[in-house]
GROMACS .gro file of C-alpha atoms in nm:
model
  448
    1MET     CA    1  16.049   6.736   6.292
    2ALA     CA    2  15.834   6.438   6.381
    3SER     CA    3  15.896   6.102   6.226
    4VAL     CA    4  15.756   5.750   6.240
    5ALA     CA    5  15.945   5.500   6.460
    6HIS     CA    6  15.885   5.130   6.400
    7VAL     CA    7  15.896   4.960   6.731
    8MET     CA    8  15.966   4.584   6.709
    9PRO     CA    9  15.761   4.354   6.930
   10SER     CA   10  15.683   4.593   7.215
   11ALA     CA   11  15.801   4.480   7.556
   12THR     CA   12  15.718   4.497   7.913
   13SER     CA   13  16.012   4.380   8.111
   14SER     CA   14  15.933   4.113   8.370
   15CYS     CA   15  16.150   3.892   8.574
   16THR     CA   16  16.048   3.534   8.660
   17ASP     CA   17  16.197   3.390   8.973
   18ARG     CA   18  16.367   3.050   8.933
   19LYS     CA   19  16.590   2.839   9.146
   20GLN     CA   20  16.954   2.945   9.097
   21GLY     CA   21  17.239   2.728   9.001
   22PRO     CA   22  17.378   2.560   8.691
   23HIS     CA   23  17.103   2.313   8.627
   24GLN     CA   24  16.868   2.422   8.345
   25ARG     CA   25  16.815   2.651   8.048
   26LEU     CA   26  16.867   3.023   8.102
   27THR     CA   27  16.728   3.316   7.915
   28GLY     CA   28  16.849   3.662   7.984
   29SER     CA   29  17.082   3.956   7.908
   30GLN     CA   30  16.883   4.158   7.662
   31LYS     CA   31  17.062   4.359   7.394
   32ILE     CA   32  16.916   4.641   7.184
   33GLY     CA   33  17.045   4.690   6.833
   34CYS     CA   34  16.958   5.036   6.703
   35PHE     CA   35  16.948   5.088   6.333
   36SER     CA   36  16.899   5.447   6.216
   37SER     CA   37  16.798   5.600   5.886
   38PRO     CA   38  16.643   5.937   5.810
   39GLY     CA   39  16.319   5.940   6.001
   40LEU     CA   40  16.340   5.572   6.107
   41CYS     CA   41  16.472   5.415   6.422
   42GLN     CA   42  16.423   5.041   6.470
   43LEU     CA   43  16.459   4.873   6.808
   44LYS     CA   44  16.550   4.512   6.800
   45TRP     CA   45  16.537   4.310   7.121
   46GLU     CA   46  16.750   4.002   7.126
   47SER     CA   47  16.804   3.743   7.403
   48LEU     CA   48  17.129   3.578   7.485
   49LEU     CA   49  17.020   3.215   7.526
   50VAL     CA   50  17.248   3.007   7.740
   51LYS     CA   51  17.158   2.645   7.805
   52GLY     CA   52  17.232   2.482   8.132
   53VAL     CA   53  17.174   2.735   8.410
   54LYS     CA   54  16.868   2.815   8.609
   55HIS     CA   55  16.836   3.171   8.714
   56LYS     CA   56  16.589   3.459   8.740
   57ARG     CA   57  16.482   3.494   8.379
   58CYS     CA   58  16.418   3.825   8.212
   59SER     CA   59  16.135   3.784   7.966
   60ILE     CA   60  16.004   4.015   7.698
   61PRO     CA   61  15.646   3.915   7.598
   62SER     CA   62  15.551   4.009   7.249
   63ARG     CA   63  15.232   4.193   7.179
   64GLY     CA   64  15.264   4.244   6.807
   65THR     CA   65  15.391   4.533   6.598
   66ARG     CA   66  15.276   4.887   6.664
   67PHE     CA   67  15.340   5.216   6.488
   68ILE     CA   68  15.376   5.531   6.687
   69GLN     CA   69  15.444   5.893   6.616
   70ALA     CA   70  15.767   6.003   6.786
   71VAL     CA   71  16.051   6.234   6.761
   72ALA     CA   72  16.368   6.064   6.621
   73VAL     CA   73  16.609   6.056   6.908
   74PRO     CA   74  16.889   5.816   7.011
   75VAL     CA   75  16.746   5.508   7.186
   76ALA     CA   76  16.914   5.340   7.479
   77PRO     CA   77  16.826   5.021   7.663
   78PRO     CA   78  16.604   5.057   7.967
   79SER     CA   79  16.889   5.085   8.215
   80GLU     CA   80  16.705   4.980   8.527
   81ASP     CA   81  16.567   4.667   8.368
   82SER     CA   82  16.891   4.571   8.205
   83ALA     CA   83  17.091   4.627   8.518
   84ASP     CA   84  16.838   4.422   8.719
   85CYS     CA   85  16.859   4.133   8.468
   86ARG     CA   86  17.239   4.145   8.463
   87LYS     CA   87  17.241   4.134   8.843
   88GLN     CA   88  17.016   3.834   8.843
   89ILE     CA   89  17.226   3.653   8.580
   90ALA     CA   90  17.543   3.742   8.765
   91GLU     CA   91  17.398   3.587   9.082
   92SER     CA   92  17.305   3.268   8.904
   93TYR     CA   93  17.646   3.233   8.743
   94GLY     CA   94  17.838   3.317   9.067
   95PHE     CA   95  17.958   3.657   8.948
   96ARG     CA   96  17.964   3.976   9.148
   97GLN     CA   97  17.903   4.184   8.831
   98ILE     CA   98  17.837   4.108   8.466
   99GLY     CA   99  17.947   4.408   8.256
  100GLU     CA  100  17.741   4.595   8.002
  101PRO     CA  101  17.841   4.527   7.640
  102LEU     CA  102  18.128   4.758   7.543
  103PRO     CA  103  18.036   4.993   7.255
  104GLU     CA  104  18.178   4.899   6.919
  105ASN     CA  105  18.358   5.228   6.876
  106VAL     CA  106  18.577   5.184   7.180
  107THR     CA  107  18.929   5.082   7.093
  108MET     CA  108  19.217   4.923   7.286
  109LYS     CA  109  19.398   5.255   7.252
  110ASP     CA  110  19.115   5.433   7.431
  111VAL     CA  111  19.142   5.205   7.723
  112ILE     CA  112  19.524   5.197   7.736
  113ASP     CA  113  19.539   5.583   7.712
  114SER     CA  114  19.313   5.602   8.019
  115LEU     CA  115  19.564   5.421   8.236
  116PRO     CA  116  19.820   5.619   8.451
  117LYS     CA  117  20.166   5.601   8.299
  118LYS     CA  118  20.311   5.488   8.630
  119VAL     CA  119  20.142   5.139   8.603
  120PHE     CA  120  20.373   5.062   8.308
  121GLU     CA  121  20.693   5.141   8.498
  122ILE     CA  122  20.933   4.856   8.587
  123ASP     CA  123  21.063   4.861   8.941
  124ASP     CA  124  21.363   4.625   8.996
  125VAL     CA  125  21.311   4.627   9.376
  126LYS     CA  126  20.954   4.510   9.342
  127ALA     CA  127  21.048   4.252   9.075
  128TRP     CA  128  21.314   4.095   9.287
  129LYS     CA  129  21.086   4.111   9.590
  130SER     CA  130  20.844   3.882   9.400
  131VAL     CA  131  21.128   3.642   9.339
  132LEU     CA  132  21.219   3.643   9.708
  133ILE     CA  133  20.853   3.573   9.797
  134SER     CA  134  20.833   3.276   9.553
  135VAL     CA  135  21.170   3.126   9.652
  136SER     CA  136  21.111   3.154  10.021
  137SER     CA  137  20.748   3.030  10.012
  138TYR     CA  138  20.858   2.730   9.790
  139ALA     CA  139  21.146   2.649  10.031
  140LEU     CA  140  20.898   2.664  10.321
  141GLY     CA  141  20.670   2.433  10.136
  142LEU     CA  142  20.942   2.174  10.082
  143LEU     CA  143  21.025   2.203  10.451
  144MET     CA  144  20.660   2.147  10.540
  145ILE     CA  145  20.645   1.838  10.314
  146SER     CA  146  20.957   1.695  10.484
  147LYS     CA  147  20.817   1.746  10.841
  148ALA     CA  148  20.445   1.695  10.792
  149PRO     CA  149  20.279   1.371  10.910
  150TRP     CA  150  20.099   1.192  10.631
  151TYR     CA  151  19.758   1.332  10.715
  152LEU     CA  152  19.889   1.690  10.678
  153LEU     CA  153  20.068   1.630  10.351
  154PRO     CA  154  19.776   1.750  10.136
  155LEU     CA  155  19.799   2.085  10.308
  156ALA     CA  156  20.173   2.100  10.254
  157TRP     CA  157  20.129   2.005   9.883
  158ALA     CA  158  19.856   2.273   9.841
  159TRP     CA  159  20.090   2.543   9.978
  160THR     CA  160  20.394   2.424   9.778
  161GLY     CA  161  20.190   2.395   9.456
  162THR     CA  162  20.058   2.747   9.507
  163ALA     CA  163  20.404   2.876   9.583
  164VAL     CA  164  20.559   2.722   9.268
  165THR     CA  165  20.280   2.883   9.072
  166GLY     CA  166  20.445   3.205   9.172
  167PHE     CA  167  20.754   3.091   8.972
  168PHE     CA  168  20.523   3.066   8.668
  169VAL     CA  169  20.395   3.420   8.721
  170ILE     CA  170  20.753   3.550   8.738
  171GLY     CA  171  20.843   3.372   8.413
  172HIS     CA  172  20.514   3.506   8.272
  173ASP     CA  173  20.624   3.859   8.346
  174CYS     CA  174  20.960   3.793   8.186
  175ALA     CA  175  20.790   3.667   7.867
  176HIS     CA  176  20.579   3.983   7.847
  177LYS     CA  177  20.895   4.199   7.899
  178SER     CA  178  20.759   4.350   8.219
  179PHE     CA  179  21.004   4.206   8.469
  180SER     CA  180  21.331   4.397   8.384
  181LYS     CA  181  21.463   4.650   8.139
  182ASN     CA  182  21.747   4.403   8.069
  183LYS     CA  183  21.594   4.169   7.812
  184LEU     CA  184  21.863   3.906   7.836
  185LEU     CA  185  21.818   3.893   8.209
  186GLU     CA  186  21.447   3.845   8.158
  187ASP     CA  187  21.502   3.543   7.928
  188ILE     CA  188  21.742   3.387   8.177
  189VAL     CA  189  21.515   3.448   8.474
  190GLY     CA  190  21.211   3.328   8.279
  191THR     CA  191  21.380   3.007   8.168
  192LEU     CA  192  21.498   2.934   8.524
  193ALA     CA  193  21.159   3.008   8.678
  194PHE     CA  194  20.988   2.764   8.440
  195LEU     CA  195  21.236   2.478   8.494
  196PRO     CA  196  21.082   2.333   8.812
  197LEU     CA  197  20.749   2.321   8.623
  198ILE     CA  198  20.910   2.141   8.324
  199TYR     CA  199  20.773   2.422   8.112
  200PRO     CA  200  20.984   2.521   7.810
  201TYR     CA  201  20.998   2.897   7.828
  202GLU     CA  202  21.022   3.002   7.462
  203PRO     CA  203  20.757   2.770   7.325
  204TRP     CA  204  20.520   2.891   7.594
  205ARG     CA  205  20.601   3.253   7.521
  206PHE     CA  206  20.538   3.214   7.147
  207LYS     CA  207  20.201   3.048   7.206
  208HIS     CA  208  20.095   3.278   7.491
  209ASP     CA  209  20.156   3.582   7.276
  210LYS     CA  210  19.895   3.446   7.035
  211HIS     CA  211  19.656   3.410   7.321
  212HIS     CA  212  19.687   3.781   7.395
  213ALA     CA  213  19.662   3.876   7.033
  214LYS     CA  214  19.353   3.670   6.977
  215THR     CA  215  19.176   3.631   7.309
  216ASN     CA  216  18.844   3.443   7.275
  217MET     CA  217  18.890   3.426   6.897
  218LEU     CA  218  18.771   3.103   6.733
  219HIS     CA  219  19.054   2.923   6.567
  220GLY     CA  220  19.304   3.179   6.705
  221ASP     CA  221  19.321   3.163   7.088
  222THR     CA  222  19.583   2.917   7.209
  223ALA     CA  223  19.442   2.897   7.568
  224TRP     CA  224  19.100   2.758   7.654
  225HIS     CA  225  18.867   2.690   7.367
  226PRO     CA  226  18.508   2.561   7.344
  227VAL     CA  227  18.469   2.204   7.211
  228TRP     CA  228  18.366   2.185   6.843
  229LYS     CA  229  18.047   1.979   6.792
  230GLU     CA  230  18.209   1.808   6.491
  231GLU     CA  231  18.490   1.692   6.716
  232PHE     CA  232  18.246   1.592   6.983
  233ASP     CA  233  18.065   1.366   6.727
  234THR     CA  234  18.378   1.214   6.579
  235SER     CA  235  18.369   0.885   6.775
  236PRO     CA  236  18.227   0.743   7.095
  237PHE     CA  237  18.576   0.712   7.251
  238LEU     CA  238  18.676   1.069   7.179
  239ARG     CA  239  18.345   1.188   7.304
  240LYS     CA  240  18.394   1.016   7.637
  241ALA     CA  241  18.753   1.155   7.658
  242ILE     CA  242  18.623   1.512   7.596
  243ILE     CA  243  18.351   1.476   7.848
  244TYR     CA  244  18.586   1.367   8.121
  245GLY     CA  245  18.850   1.621   8.020
  246TYR     CA  246  18.613   1.919   8.019
  247GLY     CA  247  18.423   1.778   8.320
  248PRO     CA  248  18.583   1.623   8.625
  249PHE     CA  249  18.942   1.641   8.493
  250ARG     CA  250  18.918   2.003   8.381
  251PRO     CA  251  19.116   2.137   8.681
  252TRP     CA  252  19.416   1.948   8.539
  253MET     CA  253  19.358   1.988   8.166
  254SER     CA  254  19.652   2.230   8.142
  255ILE     CA  255  19.869   1.908   8.153
  256ALA     CA  256  19.725   1.807   7.816
  257HIS     CA  257  19.772   2.164   7.686
  258TRP     CA  258  20.132   2.157   7.805
  259LEU     CA  259  20.209   1.831   7.620
  260ILE     CA  260  20.023   1.916   7.302
  261TRP     CA  261  20.143   2.271   7.247
  262HIS     CA  262  20.501   2.307   7.376
  263PHE     CA  263  20.706   2.007   7.250
  264ASP     CA  264  20.612   1.979   6.885
  265LEU     CA  265  20.856   2.169   6.662
  266SER     CA  266  20.610   2.162   6.374
  267LYS     CA  267  20.381   2.400   6.563
  268PHE     CA  268  20.637   2.687   6.544
  269ARG     CA  269  20.753   2.920   6.270
  270PRO     CA  270  21.098   2.861   6.124
  271ASN     CA  271  21.238   3.175   6.287
  272GLU     CA  272  21.116   3.049   6.628
  273VAL     CA  273  21.258   2.696   6.620
  274LYS     CA  274  21.613   2.776   6.729
  275ARG     CA  275  21.485   2.945   7.054
  276VAL     CA  276  21.237   2.665   7.104
  277LYS     CA  277  21.517   2.402   7.082
  278ILE     CA  278  21.724   2.592   7.340
  279SER     CA  279  21.431   2.597   7.586
  280LEU     CA  280  21.359   2.229   7.527
  281ALA     CA  281  21.724   2.146   7.588
  282CYS     CA  282  21.704   2.332   7.925
  283VAL     CA  283  21.388   2.142   8.026
  284PHE     CA  284  21.532   1.801   7.931
  285ALA     CA  285  21.859   1.883   8.110
  286PHE     CA  286  21.664   1.967   8.428
  287MET     CA  287  21.480   1.638   8.400
  288ALA     CA  288  21.792   1.441   8.333
  289ILE     CA  289  21.983   1.590   8.628
  290GLY     CA  290  21.717   1.704   8.873
  291TRP     CA  291  21.489   1.406   8.880
  292PRO     CA  292  21.769   1.151   8.928
  293LEU     CA  293  21.908   1.358   9.211
  294ILE     CA  294  21.568   1.373   9.384
  295ILE     CA  295  21.524   0.991   9.336
  296LEU     CA  296  21.876   0.924   9.452
  297LYS     CA  297  21.820   1.116   9.776
  298THR     CA  298  21.460   1.033   9.854
  299GLY     CA  299  21.358   0.743   9.626
  300ILE     CA  300  21.066   0.719   9.384
  301ALA     CA  301  20.830   0.796   9.675
  302GLY     CA  302  21.034   1.111   9.743
  303TRP     CA  303  21.006   1.217   9.375
  304ILE     CA  304  20.624   1.188   9.403
  305LYS     CA  305  20.618   1.357   9.736
  306TYR     CA  306  20.850   1.654   9.672
  307TRP     CA  307  20.801   1.711   9.295
  308LEU     CA  308  20.502   1.540   9.138
  309MET     CA  309  20.235   1.641   9.396
  310PRO     CA  310  20.335   2.012   9.405
  311TRP     CA  311  20.348   2.003   9.024
  312LEU     CA  312  19.989   1.870   9.010
  313GLY     CA  313  19.899   2.149   9.253
  314TYR     CA  314  20.049   2.400   9.013
  315HIS     CA  315  19.851   2.260   8.723
  316PHE     CA  316  19.531   2.284   8.930
  317TRP     CA  317  19.590   2.657   8.956
  318MET     CA  318  19.714   2.684   8.595
  319SER     CA  319  19.390   2.522   8.465
  320THR     CA  320  19.141   2.688   8.698
  321PHE     CA  321  19.288   3.034   8.675
  322THR     CA  322  19.289   3.030   8.300
  323MET     CA  323  18.939   2.904   8.256
  324VAL     CA  324  18.798   3.146   8.510
  325HIS     CA  325  18.975   3.433   8.327
  326HIS     CA  326  18.789   3.385   8.001
  327THR     CA  327  18.509   3.128   8.039
  328ALA     CA  328  18.147   3.201   8.129
  329PRO     CA  329  17.810   3.138   7.963
  330HIS     CA  330  17.773   3.504   7.864
  331ILE     CA  331  18.132   3.548   7.729
  332PRO     CA  332  18.144   3.459   7.358
  333PHE     CA  333  18.412   3.323   7.133
  334LYS     CA  334  18.385   3.497   6.800
  335SER     CA  335  18.506   3.433   6.449
  336PRO     CA  336  18.790   3.650   6.317
  337ASN     CA  337  18.553   3.869   6.111
  338GLU     CA  338  18.330   3.940   6.414
  339TRP     CA  339  18.602   3.972   6.675
  340ASN     CA  340  18.669   4.302   6.841
  341ALA     CA  341  18.996   4.346   7.041
  342ALA     CA  342  18.862   4.586   7.304
  343GLN     CA  343  18.548   4.378   7.365
  344ALA     CA  344  18.750   4.061   7.393
  345GLN     CA  345  19.010   4.201   7.639
  346LEU     CA  346  18.789   4.421   7.849
  347ASN     CA  347  18.445   4.247   7.822
  348GLY     CA  348  18.586   3.907   7.767
  349THR     CA  349  18.826   3.881   8.058
  350VAL     CA  350  18.717   3.815   8.418
  351HIS     CA  351  18.858   3.969   8.734
  352CYS     CA  352  18.832   3.713   9.019
  353ASP     CA  353  18.927   3.766   9.377
  354TYR     CA  354  19.087   3.474   9.564
  355PRO     CA  355  19.189   3.437   9.930
  356LYS     CA  356  19.471   3.681  10.021
  357TRP     CA  357  19.742   3.418  10.064
  358ILE     CA  358  19.677   3.286   9.710
  359GLU     CA  359  19.688   3.639   9.568
  360ILE     CA  360  20.027   3.703   9.742
  361LEU     CA  361  20.191   3.374   9.639
  362CYS     CA  362  20.060   3.408   9.283
  363HIS     CA  363  20.154   3.773   9.249
  364ASP     CA  364  19.807   3.909   9.162
  365ILE     CA  365  19.777   3.713   8.840
  366ASN     CA  366  19.402   3.703   8.888
  367VAL     CA  367  19.379   4.083   8.864
  368HIS     CA  368  19.358   3.986   8.504
  369ILE     CA  369  19.169   4.254   8.312
  370PRO     CA  370  19.454   4.514   8.311
  371HIS     CA  371  19.698   4.235   8.211
  372HIS     CA  372  19.488   4.180   7.896
  373ILE     CA  373  19.460   4.551   7.834
  374SER     CA  374  19.838   4.571   7.830
  375PRO     CA  375  20.070   4.272   7.903
  376ARG     CA  376  20.349   4.524   7.965
  377ILE     CA  377  20.202   4.612   8.306
  378PRO     CA  378  20.413   4.435   8.574
  379SER     CA  379  20.227   4.206   8.808
  380TYR     CA  380  20.300   4.437   9.108
  381ASN     CA  381  20.115   4.721   8.931
  382LEU     CA  382  19.806   4.528   8.824
  383ARG     CA  383  19.598   4.635   9.124
  384ALA     CA  384  19.666   5.005   9.059
  385ALA     CA  385  19.585   4.954   8.693
  386HIS     CA  386  19.261   4.770   8.782
  387LYS     CA  387  19.155   5.048   9.011
  388SER     CA  388  19.196   5.295   8.728
  389ILE     CA  389  18.998   5.069   8.493
  390GLN     CA  390  18.720   5.038   8.749
  391GLN     CA  391  18.700   5.416   8.773
  392ASN     CA  392  18.690   5.471   8.390
  393TRP     CA  393  18.531   5.158   8.256
  394GLY     CA  394  18.379   4.992   8.561
  395LYS     CA  395  18.026   4.927   8.420
  396TYR     CA  396  18.178   4.705   8.143
  397LEU     CA  397  18.375   4.476   8.375
  398ASN     CA  398  18.305   4.110   8.465
  399GLU     CA  399  18.398   4.058   8.824
  400ALA     CA  400  18.373   3.772   9.075
  401SER     CA  401  18.506   3.640   9.396
  402TRP     CA  402  18.597   3.268   9.380
  403ASN     CA  403  18.298   3.057   9.472
  404TRP     CA  404  18.161   2.712   9.409
  405ARG     CA  405  17.872   2.830   9.200
  406LEU     CA  406  18.125   2.999   8.958
  407MET     CA  407  18.319   2.680   8.924
  408LYS     CA  408  18.008   2.466   8.884
  409THR     CA  409  17.873   2.687   8.608
  410ILE     CA  410  18.200   2.666   8.410
  411MET     CA  411  18.247   2.288   8.462
  412THR     CA  412  17.888   2.182   8.389
  413VAL     CA  413  17.775   2.436   8.137
  414CYS     CA  414  18.057   2.579   7.930
  415HIS     CA  415  18.132   2.297   7.683
  416ILE     CA  416  18.040   2.298   7.322
  417TYR     CA  417  18.054   2.600   7.102
  418ASP     CA  418  17.731   2.743   6.969
  419LYS     CA  419  17.715   3.065   6.781
  420GLU     CA  420  17.376   3.172   6.919
  421GLN     CA  421  17.406   3.042   7.278
  422ASN     CA  422  17.783   3.056   7.323
  423TYR     CA  423  17.788   2.726   7.495
  424VAL     CA  424  17.580   2.406   7.491
  425ALA     CA  425  17.635   2.161   7.783
  426PHE     CA  426  17.741   1.810   7.712
  427ASP     CA  427  17.435   1.660   7.886
  428GLN     CA  428  17.199   1.845   7.655
  429LEU     CA  429  17.347   1.687   7.338
  430ALA     CA  430  17.453   1.349   7.479
  431PRO     CA  431  17.270   1.285   7.810
  432LYS     CA  432  17.349   0.907   7.810
  433ASP     CA  433  17.726   0.972   7.779
  434SER     CA  434  17.734   1.257   8.026
  435GLN     CA  435  17.724   1.081   8.359
  436PRO     CA  436  18.045   1.272   8.469
  437ILE     CA  437  17.858   1.604   8.418
  438THR     CA  438  17.549   1.469   8.606
  439PHE     CA  439  17.785   1.356   8.887
  440LEU     CA  440  17.946   1.703   8.906
  441LYS     CA  441  17.607   1.867   8.927
  442SER     CA  442  17.504   1.643   9.215
  443VAL     CA  443  17.823   1.672   9.427
  444MET     CA  444  17.951   2.025   9.365
  445PRO     CA  445  17.829   2.279   9.611
  446ASP     CA  446  17.616   2.567   9.469
  447HIS     CA  447  17.732   2.831   9.723
  448ALA     CA  448  17.813   3.178   9.577
   0.00000   0.00000   0.00000
């Protein structure tokens, strides 16, 4: 039976070449919303507008409304054009692939059920092997610091900071109950692994669980969050602090997160406070005993050399890993009533490849999509889980290899929350106050 299909502004897909890199307004990533009723199918083209990035733009010129006679059939996006546009946008952002939008009817259970059962299995040998890797690489780093001439110290600090990040990943597995079948042992190992980082284990665990439960949810996610415009406009001083914090100091912003979220008892539920206090007591004991011993043996300069600089190296990775995992101009934060768990975890999490030595020392924490599908997958099984997800859900994945363009996009574009555009850059709203962002745009390489 024939029916009338009302086609919204008819389109011919064209792509306009522009210089790539995070510098200017971007238009791209078309979506089609299909609304069906008996005898009527309406196609609605929408554009995801993201300010701040030049790239090859996909444009849909309007030629008015037309009525055509057609058979009512399911309508899909023009796959070649959409794929071509996503490829161009991916290149401009520094991504290898930008995934297609995940259908609304896909659930987390659908994705989890597609994974092999073996990726959830805890292997004590592999778990303790990861501990051995972290302890030995950290000890090697301290030895390098003690022997290195001053001009090689930055390399020794970079290695040691990366090695101690492995301690965090071990504690991270313990918090997710994916390190050992013995839960008391997990809590002990997790607490000890976090001590050199001055991270209280239980407060971090409670807050991190909320990050997984509400990934990229406005008001709910406890990790990275866009800046609110109301907050940005509060005062000139706060605006400057935010611009510097989300601009040049962003690779160390996890230090502020560490201070704000983990030591304030009022941020925790009454049934959590007892465990929080125990973790805080362990951290303060480590500081009261460990720091004086370091200073006694090596002096204040030694404390800076052996502890502070590797700790800053750890926070560099903590900050950059976390923002790369969930921050990009095309990845939205959504209100609770619009939020979809499967879309947030599968579509809203980024897989990023780093140099092999970083992947080894950090126990594959950047194979991050399967970790958000199920935090119960041990770190040593993340690659097998990711391979399975690629096979079953590959076209929906956001994937990248670390590059300067990716970092430049995040640090110069992904700033203030906007419902329609996802992010608005600081320099678009307050160009006179945004010299730090202008500086980053001028000095950061644009290599992908």
